[in-house]
Short mmCIF file of C-alpha atoms in Angstrom, two decimals:
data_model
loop_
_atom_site.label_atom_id
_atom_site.label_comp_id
_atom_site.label_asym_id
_atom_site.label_seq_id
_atom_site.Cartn_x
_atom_site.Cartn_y
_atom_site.Cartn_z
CA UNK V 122 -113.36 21.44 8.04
CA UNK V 123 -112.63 22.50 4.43
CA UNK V 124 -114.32 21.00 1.50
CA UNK V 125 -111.71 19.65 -0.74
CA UNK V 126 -113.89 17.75 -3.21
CA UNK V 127 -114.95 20.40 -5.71
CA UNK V 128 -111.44 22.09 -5.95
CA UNK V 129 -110.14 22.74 -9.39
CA UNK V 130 -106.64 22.72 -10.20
CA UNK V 131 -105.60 25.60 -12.59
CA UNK V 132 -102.77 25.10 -14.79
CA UNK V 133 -100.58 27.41 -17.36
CA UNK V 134 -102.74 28.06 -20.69
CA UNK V 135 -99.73 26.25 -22.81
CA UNK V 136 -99.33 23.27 -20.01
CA UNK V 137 -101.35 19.92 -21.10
CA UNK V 138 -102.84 17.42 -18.56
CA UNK V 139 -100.65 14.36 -17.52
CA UNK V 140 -101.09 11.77 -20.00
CA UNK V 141 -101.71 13.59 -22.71
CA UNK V 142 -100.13 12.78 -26.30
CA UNK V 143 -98.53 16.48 -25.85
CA UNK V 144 -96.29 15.40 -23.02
CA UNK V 145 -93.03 16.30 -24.76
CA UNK V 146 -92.02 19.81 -25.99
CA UNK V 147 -91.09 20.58 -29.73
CA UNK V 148 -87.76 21.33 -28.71
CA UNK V 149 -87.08 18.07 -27.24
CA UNK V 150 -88.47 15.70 -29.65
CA UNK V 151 -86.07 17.35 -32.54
CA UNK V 152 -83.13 17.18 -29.88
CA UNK V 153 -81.58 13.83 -31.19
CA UNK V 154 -81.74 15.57 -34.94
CA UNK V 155 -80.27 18.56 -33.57
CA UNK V 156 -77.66 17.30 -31.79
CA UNK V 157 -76.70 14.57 -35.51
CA UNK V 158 -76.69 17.72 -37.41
CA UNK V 159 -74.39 19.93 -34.93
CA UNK V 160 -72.24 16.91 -35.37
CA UNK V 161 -72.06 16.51 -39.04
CA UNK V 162 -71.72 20.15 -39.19
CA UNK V 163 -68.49 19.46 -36.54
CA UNK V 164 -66.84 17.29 -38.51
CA UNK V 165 -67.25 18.48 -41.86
CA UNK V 166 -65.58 21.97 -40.79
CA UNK V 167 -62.77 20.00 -38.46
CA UNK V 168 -61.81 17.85 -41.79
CA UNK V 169 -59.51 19.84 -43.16
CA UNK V 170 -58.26 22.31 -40.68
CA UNK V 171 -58.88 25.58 -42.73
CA UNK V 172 -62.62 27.33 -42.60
CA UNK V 173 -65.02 26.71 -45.33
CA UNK V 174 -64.92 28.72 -48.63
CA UNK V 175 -68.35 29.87 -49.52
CA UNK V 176 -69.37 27.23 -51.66
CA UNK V 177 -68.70 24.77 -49.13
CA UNK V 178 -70.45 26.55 -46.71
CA UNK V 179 -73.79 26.38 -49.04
CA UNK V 180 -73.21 22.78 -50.01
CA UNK V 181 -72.83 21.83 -46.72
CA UNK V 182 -76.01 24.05 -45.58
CA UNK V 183 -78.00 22.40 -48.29
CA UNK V 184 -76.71 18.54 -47.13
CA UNK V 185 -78.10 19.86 -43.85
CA UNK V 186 -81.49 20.97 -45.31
CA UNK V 187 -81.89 17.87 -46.69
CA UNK V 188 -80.69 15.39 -44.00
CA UNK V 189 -84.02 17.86 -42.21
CA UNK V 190 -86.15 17.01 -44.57
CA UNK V 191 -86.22 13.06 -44.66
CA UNK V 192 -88.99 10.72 -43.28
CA UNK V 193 -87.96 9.34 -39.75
CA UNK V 194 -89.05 5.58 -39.95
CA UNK V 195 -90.57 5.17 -36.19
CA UNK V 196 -92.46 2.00 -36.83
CA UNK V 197 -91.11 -1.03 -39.49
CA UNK V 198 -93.89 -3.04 -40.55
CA UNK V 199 -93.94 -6.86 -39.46
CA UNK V 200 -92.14 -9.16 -41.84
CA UNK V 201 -92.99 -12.45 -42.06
CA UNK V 202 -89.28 -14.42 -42.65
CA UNK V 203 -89.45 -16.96 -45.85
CA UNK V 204 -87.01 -19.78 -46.82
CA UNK V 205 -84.44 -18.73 -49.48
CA UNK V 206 -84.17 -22.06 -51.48
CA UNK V 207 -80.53 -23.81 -52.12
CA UNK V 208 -80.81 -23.93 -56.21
CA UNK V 209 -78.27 -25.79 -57.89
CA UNK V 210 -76.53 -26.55 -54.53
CA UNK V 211 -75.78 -22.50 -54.55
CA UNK V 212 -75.32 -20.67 -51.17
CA UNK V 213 -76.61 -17.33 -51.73
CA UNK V 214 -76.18 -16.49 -47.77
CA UNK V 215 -72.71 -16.27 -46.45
CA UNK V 216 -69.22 -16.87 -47.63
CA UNK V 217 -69.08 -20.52 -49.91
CA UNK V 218 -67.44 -22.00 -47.00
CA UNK V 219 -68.15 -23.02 -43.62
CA UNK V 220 -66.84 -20.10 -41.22
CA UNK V 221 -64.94 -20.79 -38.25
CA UNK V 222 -68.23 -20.51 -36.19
CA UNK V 223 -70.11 -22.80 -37.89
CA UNK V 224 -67.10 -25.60 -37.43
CA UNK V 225 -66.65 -25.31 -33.78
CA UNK V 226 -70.43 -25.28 -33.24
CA UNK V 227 -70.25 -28.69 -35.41
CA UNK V 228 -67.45 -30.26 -34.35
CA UNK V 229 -68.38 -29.32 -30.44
CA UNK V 230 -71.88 -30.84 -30.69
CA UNK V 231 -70.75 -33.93 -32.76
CA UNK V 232 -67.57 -34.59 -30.59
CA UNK V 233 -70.31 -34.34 -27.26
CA UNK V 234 -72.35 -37.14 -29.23
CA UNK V 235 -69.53 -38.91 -29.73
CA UNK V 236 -68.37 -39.02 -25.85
CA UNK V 237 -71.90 -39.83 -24.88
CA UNK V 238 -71.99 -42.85 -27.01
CA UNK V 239 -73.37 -42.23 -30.53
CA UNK V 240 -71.65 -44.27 -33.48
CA UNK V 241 -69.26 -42.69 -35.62
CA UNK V 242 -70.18 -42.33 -39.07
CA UNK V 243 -66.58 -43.08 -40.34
CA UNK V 244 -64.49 -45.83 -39.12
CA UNK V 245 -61.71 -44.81 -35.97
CA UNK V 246 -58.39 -42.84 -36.91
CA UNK V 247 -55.45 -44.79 -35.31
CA UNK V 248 -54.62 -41.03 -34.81
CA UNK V 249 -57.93 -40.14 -32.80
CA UNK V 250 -57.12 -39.36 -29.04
CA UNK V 251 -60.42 -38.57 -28.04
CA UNK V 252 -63.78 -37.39 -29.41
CA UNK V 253 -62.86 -34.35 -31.17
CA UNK V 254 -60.42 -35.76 -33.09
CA UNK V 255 -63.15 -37.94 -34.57
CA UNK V 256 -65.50 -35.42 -35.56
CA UNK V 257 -62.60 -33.33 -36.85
CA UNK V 258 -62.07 -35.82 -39.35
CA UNK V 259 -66.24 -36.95 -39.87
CA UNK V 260 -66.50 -32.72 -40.61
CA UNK V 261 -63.97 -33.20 -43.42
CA UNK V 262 -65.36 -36.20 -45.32
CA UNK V 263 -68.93 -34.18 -45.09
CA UNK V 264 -70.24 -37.25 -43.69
CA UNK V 265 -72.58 -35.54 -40.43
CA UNK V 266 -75.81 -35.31 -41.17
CA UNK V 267 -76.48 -31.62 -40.57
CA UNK V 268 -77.87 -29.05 -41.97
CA UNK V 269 -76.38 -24.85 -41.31
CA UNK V 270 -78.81 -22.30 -41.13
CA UNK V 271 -77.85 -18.70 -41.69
CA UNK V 272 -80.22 -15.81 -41.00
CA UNK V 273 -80.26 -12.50 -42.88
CA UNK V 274 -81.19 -9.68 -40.12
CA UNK V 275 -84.70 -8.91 -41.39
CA UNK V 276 -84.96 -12.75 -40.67
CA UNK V 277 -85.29 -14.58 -44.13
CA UNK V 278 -83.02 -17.58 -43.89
CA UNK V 279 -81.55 -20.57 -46.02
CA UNK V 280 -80.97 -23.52 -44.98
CA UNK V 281 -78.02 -25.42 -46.18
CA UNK V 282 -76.55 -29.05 -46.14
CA UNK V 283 -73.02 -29.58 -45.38
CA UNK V 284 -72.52 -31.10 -48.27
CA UNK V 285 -72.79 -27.62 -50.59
CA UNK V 286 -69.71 -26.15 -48.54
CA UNK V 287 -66.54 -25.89 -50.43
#
């Protein structure tokens, strides 16, 4: 019987412990830069066909220097998103009309409403075959009560009635 409890493993001098912070080499964590900048540099000397004058060359070594040099954001700070207020019935958000989106999303859930029994807000087209055409024609009198909400991507939004839509 061998006593295996006091055995030490040895490793390299430059090799960390598992689960160290040191897990990853130098080379790899620059690997995704690397591989941008050997890309850049690929396309800027593919543009035109002909090899780089000198000048170009330095320019284009000093773009590279620089694009080396920024700040990699890793972590974006928590931001909390805030109401942008409708002032003076102005939509700041978005085009000035309703996109084609935001009408089928409207007209869908107003025309399911409809076939489920709510009461029209305007009275019946003689035209109206069924519910769609009915909230076709409630979307452009403005009379639903709804309100669109569009989102910016850091997650501020506004809020506007269907009223403010060209």
């Amino acid at each position: 019987m061998s006593d295996t409890s006091n055995t030490e493993l040895e490793l390299p001098e430059n090799a960390a412990p598992s689960g160290s912070a040191i897990d990853m080499p130098a080379e790899e964590e620059n690997a995704g830069l690397d591989k941008a900048l050997d890309t850049y540099r690929k396309l800027i000397e593919k543009n035109d066909g002909e090899p780089l004058t000198d000048d170009q060359q330095e320019d284009l070594e000093n773009r590279l220097k620089e694009i080396e040099s920024r700040e990699v954001v890793e972590n974006i700070d928590e931001h909390d998103p805030i109401e942008i207020p409708c002032e003076k019935n102005k939509i700041t958000i978005g085009p000035p009309t309703l996109t084609r989106f935001e009408k089928a999303r409207i007209m869908g859930a107003r025309a399911l409403q409809l076939s489920q029994g709510a009461p029209p807000f305007i009275p019946i087209p003689e035209t109206a075959r069924i519910s769609l055409d009915i909230s076709m024609e409630e979307l452009e009198q403005k009379v639903i009560p709804i309100t669109i909400r569009r989102v910016l991507p850091n997650g501020d939004y506004q809020n506007i009635p269907i009223d403010y839509f060209e």
